[in-house]
XYZ file of C-alpha atoms in Angstrom:
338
model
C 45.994 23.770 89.636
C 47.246 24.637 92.858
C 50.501 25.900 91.214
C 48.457 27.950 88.573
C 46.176 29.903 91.238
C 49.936 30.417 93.095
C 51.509 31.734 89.858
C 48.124 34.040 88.963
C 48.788 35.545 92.733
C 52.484 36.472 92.033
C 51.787 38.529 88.901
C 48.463 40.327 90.656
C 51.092 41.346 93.492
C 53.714 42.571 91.265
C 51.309 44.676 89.631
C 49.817 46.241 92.565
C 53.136 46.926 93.574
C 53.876 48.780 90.416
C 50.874 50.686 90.452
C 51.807 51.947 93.933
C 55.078 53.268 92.459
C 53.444 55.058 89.519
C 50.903 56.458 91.319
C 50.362 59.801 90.443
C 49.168 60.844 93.589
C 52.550 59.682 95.522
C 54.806 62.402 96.461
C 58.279 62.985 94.889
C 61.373 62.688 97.060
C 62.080 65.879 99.000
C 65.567 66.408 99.763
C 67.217 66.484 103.284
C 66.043 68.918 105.197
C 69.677 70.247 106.331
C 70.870 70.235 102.326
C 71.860 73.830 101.759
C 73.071 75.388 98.476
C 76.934 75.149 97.778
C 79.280 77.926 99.018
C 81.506 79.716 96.946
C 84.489 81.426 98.229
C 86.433 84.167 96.679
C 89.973 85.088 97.359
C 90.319 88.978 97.617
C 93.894 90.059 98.481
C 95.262 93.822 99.161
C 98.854 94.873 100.179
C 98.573 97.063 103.137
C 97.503 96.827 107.082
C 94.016 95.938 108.020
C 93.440 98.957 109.913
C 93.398 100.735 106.403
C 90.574 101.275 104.073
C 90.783 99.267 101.429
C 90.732 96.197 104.284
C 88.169 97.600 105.783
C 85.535 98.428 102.772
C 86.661 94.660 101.302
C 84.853 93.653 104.829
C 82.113 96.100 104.066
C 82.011 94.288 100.429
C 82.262 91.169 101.658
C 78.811 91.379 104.253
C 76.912 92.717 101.434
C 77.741 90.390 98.632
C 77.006 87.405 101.326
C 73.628 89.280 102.454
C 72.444 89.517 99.111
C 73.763 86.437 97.600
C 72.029 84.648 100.513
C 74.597 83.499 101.733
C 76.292 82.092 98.159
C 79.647 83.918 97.802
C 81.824 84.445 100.824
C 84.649 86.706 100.612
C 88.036 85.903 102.308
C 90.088 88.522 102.956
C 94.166 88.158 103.226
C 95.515 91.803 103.980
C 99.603 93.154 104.136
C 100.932 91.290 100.866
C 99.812 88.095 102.231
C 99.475 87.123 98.595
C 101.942 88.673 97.268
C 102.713 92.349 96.194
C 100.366 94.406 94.005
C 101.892 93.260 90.849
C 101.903 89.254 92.149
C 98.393 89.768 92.664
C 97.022 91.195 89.471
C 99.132 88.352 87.619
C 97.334 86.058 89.966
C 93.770 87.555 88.891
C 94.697 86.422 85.320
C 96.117 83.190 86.209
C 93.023 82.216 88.260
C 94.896 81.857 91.832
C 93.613 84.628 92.904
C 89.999 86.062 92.435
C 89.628 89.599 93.502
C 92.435 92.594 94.091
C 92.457 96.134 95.575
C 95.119 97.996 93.762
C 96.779 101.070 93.585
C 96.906 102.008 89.677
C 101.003 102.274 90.199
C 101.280 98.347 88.710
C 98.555 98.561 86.168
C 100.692 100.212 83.493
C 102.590 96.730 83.228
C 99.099 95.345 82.120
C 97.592 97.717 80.476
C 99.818 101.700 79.659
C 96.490 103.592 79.161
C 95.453 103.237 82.962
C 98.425 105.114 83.950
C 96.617 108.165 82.552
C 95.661 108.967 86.031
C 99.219 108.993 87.497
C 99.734 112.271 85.804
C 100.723 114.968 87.943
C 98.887 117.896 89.639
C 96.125 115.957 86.680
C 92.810 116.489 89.594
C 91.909 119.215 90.783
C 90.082 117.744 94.070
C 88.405 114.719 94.764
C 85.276 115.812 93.591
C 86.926 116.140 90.025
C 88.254 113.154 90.002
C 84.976 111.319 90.991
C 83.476 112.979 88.328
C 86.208 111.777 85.878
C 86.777 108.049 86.888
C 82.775 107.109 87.712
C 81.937 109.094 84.311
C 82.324 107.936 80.976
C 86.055 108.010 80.866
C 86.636 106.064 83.473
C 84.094 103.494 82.088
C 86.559 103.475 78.866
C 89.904 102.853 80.914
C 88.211 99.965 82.350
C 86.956 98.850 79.252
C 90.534 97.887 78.135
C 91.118 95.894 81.227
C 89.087 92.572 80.210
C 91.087 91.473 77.054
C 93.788 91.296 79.661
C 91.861 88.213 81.543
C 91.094 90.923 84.303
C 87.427 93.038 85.549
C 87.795 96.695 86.896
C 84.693 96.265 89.155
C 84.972 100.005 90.645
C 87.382 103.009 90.957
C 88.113 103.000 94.501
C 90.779 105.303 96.602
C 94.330 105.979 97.984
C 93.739 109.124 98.109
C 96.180 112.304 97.837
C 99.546 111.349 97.834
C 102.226 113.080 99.814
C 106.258 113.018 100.727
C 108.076 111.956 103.562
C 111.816 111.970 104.515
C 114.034 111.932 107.119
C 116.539 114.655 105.962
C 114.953 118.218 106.093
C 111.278 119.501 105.902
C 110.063 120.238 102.353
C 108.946 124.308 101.245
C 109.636 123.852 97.425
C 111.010 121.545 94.655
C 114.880 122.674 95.973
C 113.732 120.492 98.714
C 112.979 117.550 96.845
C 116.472 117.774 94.952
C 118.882 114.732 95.726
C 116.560 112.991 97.949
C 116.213 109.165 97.106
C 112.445 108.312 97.418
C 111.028 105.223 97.231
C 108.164 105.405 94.167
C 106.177 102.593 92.678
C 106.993 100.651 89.430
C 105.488 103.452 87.847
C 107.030 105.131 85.167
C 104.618 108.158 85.176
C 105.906 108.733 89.207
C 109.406 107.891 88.564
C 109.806 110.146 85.815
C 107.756 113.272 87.961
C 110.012 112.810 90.350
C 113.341 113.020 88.318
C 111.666 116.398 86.924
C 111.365 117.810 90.459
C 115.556 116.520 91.390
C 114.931 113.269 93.510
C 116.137 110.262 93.068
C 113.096 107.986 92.592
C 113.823 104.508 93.840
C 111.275 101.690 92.989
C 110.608 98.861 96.142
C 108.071 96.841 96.947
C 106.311 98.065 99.801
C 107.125 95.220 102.008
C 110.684 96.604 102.078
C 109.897 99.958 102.612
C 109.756 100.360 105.987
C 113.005 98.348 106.782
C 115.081 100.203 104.095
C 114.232 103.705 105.633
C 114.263 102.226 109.116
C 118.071 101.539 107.735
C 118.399 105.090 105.608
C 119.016 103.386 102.406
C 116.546 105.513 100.674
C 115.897 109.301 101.949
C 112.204 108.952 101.676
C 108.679 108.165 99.922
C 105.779 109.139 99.410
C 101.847 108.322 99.469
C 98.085 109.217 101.213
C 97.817 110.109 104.848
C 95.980 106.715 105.662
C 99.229 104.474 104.601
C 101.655 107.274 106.440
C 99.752 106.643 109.484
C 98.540 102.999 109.139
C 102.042 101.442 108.466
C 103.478 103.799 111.042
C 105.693 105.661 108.776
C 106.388 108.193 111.456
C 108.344 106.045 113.599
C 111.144 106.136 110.759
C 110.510 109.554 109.334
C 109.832 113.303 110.691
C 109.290 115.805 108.195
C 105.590 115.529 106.331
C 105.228 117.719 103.008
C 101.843 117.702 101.763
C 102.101 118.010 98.642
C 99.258 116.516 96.880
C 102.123 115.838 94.149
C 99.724 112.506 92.519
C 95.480 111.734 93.566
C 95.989 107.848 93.888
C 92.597 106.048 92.756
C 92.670 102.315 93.544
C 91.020 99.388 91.447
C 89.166 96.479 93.168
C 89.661 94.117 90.170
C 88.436 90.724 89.553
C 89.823 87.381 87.886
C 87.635 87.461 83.863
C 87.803 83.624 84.330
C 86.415 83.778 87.788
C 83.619 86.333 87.243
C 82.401 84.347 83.895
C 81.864 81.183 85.809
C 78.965 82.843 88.281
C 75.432 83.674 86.727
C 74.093 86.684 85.719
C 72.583 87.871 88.685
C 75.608 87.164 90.639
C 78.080 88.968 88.555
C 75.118 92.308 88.587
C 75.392 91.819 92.238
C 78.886 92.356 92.350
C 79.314 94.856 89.990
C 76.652 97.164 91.740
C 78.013 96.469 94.863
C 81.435 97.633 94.056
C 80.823 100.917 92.979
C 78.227 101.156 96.337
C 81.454 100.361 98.500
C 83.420 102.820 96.484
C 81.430 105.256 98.054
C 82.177 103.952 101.661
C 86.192 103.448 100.887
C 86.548 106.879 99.695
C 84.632 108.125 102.920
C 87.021 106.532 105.394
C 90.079 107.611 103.066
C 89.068 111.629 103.570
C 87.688 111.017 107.377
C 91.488 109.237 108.283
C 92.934 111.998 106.349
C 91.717 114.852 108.148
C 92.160 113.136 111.485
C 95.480 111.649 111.232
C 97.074 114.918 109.908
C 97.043 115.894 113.363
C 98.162 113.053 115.102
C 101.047 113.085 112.917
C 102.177 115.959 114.320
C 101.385 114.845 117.956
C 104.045 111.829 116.798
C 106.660 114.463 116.293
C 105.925 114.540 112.878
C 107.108 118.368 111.307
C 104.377 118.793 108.604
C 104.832 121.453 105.896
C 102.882 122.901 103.132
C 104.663 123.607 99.544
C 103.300 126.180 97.128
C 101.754 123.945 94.311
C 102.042 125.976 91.435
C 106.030 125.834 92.167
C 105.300 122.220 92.171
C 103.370 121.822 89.158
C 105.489 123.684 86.795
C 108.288 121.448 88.076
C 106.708 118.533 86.348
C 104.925 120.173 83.488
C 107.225 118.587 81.014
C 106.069 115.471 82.010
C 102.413 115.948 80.496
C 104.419 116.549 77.461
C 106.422 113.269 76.990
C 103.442 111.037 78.146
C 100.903 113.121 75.203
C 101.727 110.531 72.505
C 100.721 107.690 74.831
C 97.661 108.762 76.352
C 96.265 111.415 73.525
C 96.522 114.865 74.320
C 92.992 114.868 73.994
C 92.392 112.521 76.877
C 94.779 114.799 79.119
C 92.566 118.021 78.228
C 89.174 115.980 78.628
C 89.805 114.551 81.886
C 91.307 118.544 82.780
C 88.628 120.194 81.345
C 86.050 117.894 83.006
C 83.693 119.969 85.392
């Protein structure tokens, strides 16, 4: 009997005790109160100083995306070819090392020929044309072709005008330009323009540049006013022509593989945010230009100012050997463009 009454009290126990547990009333589990959602960091690499704008509207990016991811995504930045040169990079974007790029358009013909549409010479008129062009409808459609390549065009950003320097004679018109050997990008659009106008266009990545005219192997190169003055050109060359030969737009591109892995909202985030930035980049581009002009010149730097139209005719057969691989009608549309 005694073991009986002993058994009966077991079971009524082991009930009670599983009542307690499915107790509707009991309260889940709440998670640790210092549990926080997982980070995310992107890899965003550029090629040039972090003084310049393209480092400095990444960091601009960078704040905003964490602000409004709440805190999700965190940008690192690695600036001056850190990763690599342009071309290493975008390569890197499609491989997955790498996650986000500011480029120049210079390496994107290698990747995809149409881009180099905007390489053209003398092609915009000022920088309001081509902000019209590239955040318009035909810039939508260059970067359009860019994701079958395993890379996002998240914005048109900006290099800005570009310009020549060397360390021979001061520039007044293409006779000037004849014989010098200037450093270009792997850009067959430049390199050809410049073989119009005389030169001797000499393609280096820019992490030699500064040592090879340092050393007068080439004559000269050429680009904006910000990467003149930020990679302090002027210690190694004198004479400033302003030109205005190419309008440089830059890309802030993103690994496909990368951006497909985040959510919806995340990716909208970062694709609105881009072209916000752009806005910003391109303000410090043409706010450095204006200012640096002149401390150029307080350097020592001899600045000069070619006639354009001499300039422009130069290179005119240019426009005609590229027709058949950008369309003539894309040339006249983005020319024609109001």
């Amino acid at each position: 009997m005694k073991k009986r009454v002993a058994l009966i009290l077991l079971i009524v126990m082991i009930l009670s005790l599983t009542a307690c547990g499915t107790n509707s009333n009991s309260e889940p589990a709440k998670p640790a109160s210092n549990e926080t959602v997982k980070e995310i960091v992107l890899k965003a690499g550029h090629s040039v100083a972090p003084t310049h704008p393209y480092h400095l509207g990444l960091e601009k990016f960078a704040q905003l995306i964490n602000e409004r991811t709440d805190g999700k995504i965190k940008i690192e930045i690695f600036h001056s070819a850190q990763l690599g040169n342009e071309r290493d990079m975008i390569e890197g974007l499609q491989m997955g090392t790498i996650d986000m790029v500011v480029s120049s358009t210079g390496p994107m013909g290698g990747f995809e020929p149409k881009m180099l549409v905007v390489d053209l010479p003398f092609l915009f008129r000022d920088r309001e044309h081509a902000y019209k062009v590239l955040d318009g409808e035909i810039g939508k459609e260059l970067l359009s072709t860019l994701p079958s390549k395993g890379i996002v065009g998240l914005a048109f950003w900006e290099n800005g005008f570009r310009h020549i320097t060397n360390s021979k004679k001061p520039i007044n018109g293409p006779e000037d330009i004849k014989g010098l050997k200037i450093r270009t990008m792997e850009n067959q659009v430049h390199m050809d323009s410049f073989k119009e106008l005389g030169a001797d266009p000499t393609p280096m990545a820019w992490s030699e540049v500064f040592t090879a005219l340092q050393q007068k192997v080439i004559d000269g190169q050429e680009n904006p006013i910000p990467i003149i003055y930020t990679q302090k050109i002027y210690e190694v060359q004198k004479n400033l022509a302003l030109t205005e030969h190419f309008y440089s737009p830059s890309l802030l591109l993103m690994s496909k593989s990368k951006l497909d892995s985040l959510d919806a909202d995340t990716q909208r985030i970062l694709a609105d945010t881009a072209l916000e930035v752009a806005a910003y980049e391109r303000g410090l581009i043409k706010e450095m230009e204006d200012k640096q002009i002149d401390e150029l010149k307080g350097f020592g730097v001899e600045v000069t100012t070619p006639d354009k139209a001499k300039l422009q005719e130069a290179v005119a057969p240019v426009y005609k050997k590229y027709e058949s691989q950008f369309s003539k009608e894309l040339i006249d549309k983005i020319i024609n463009t109001k």
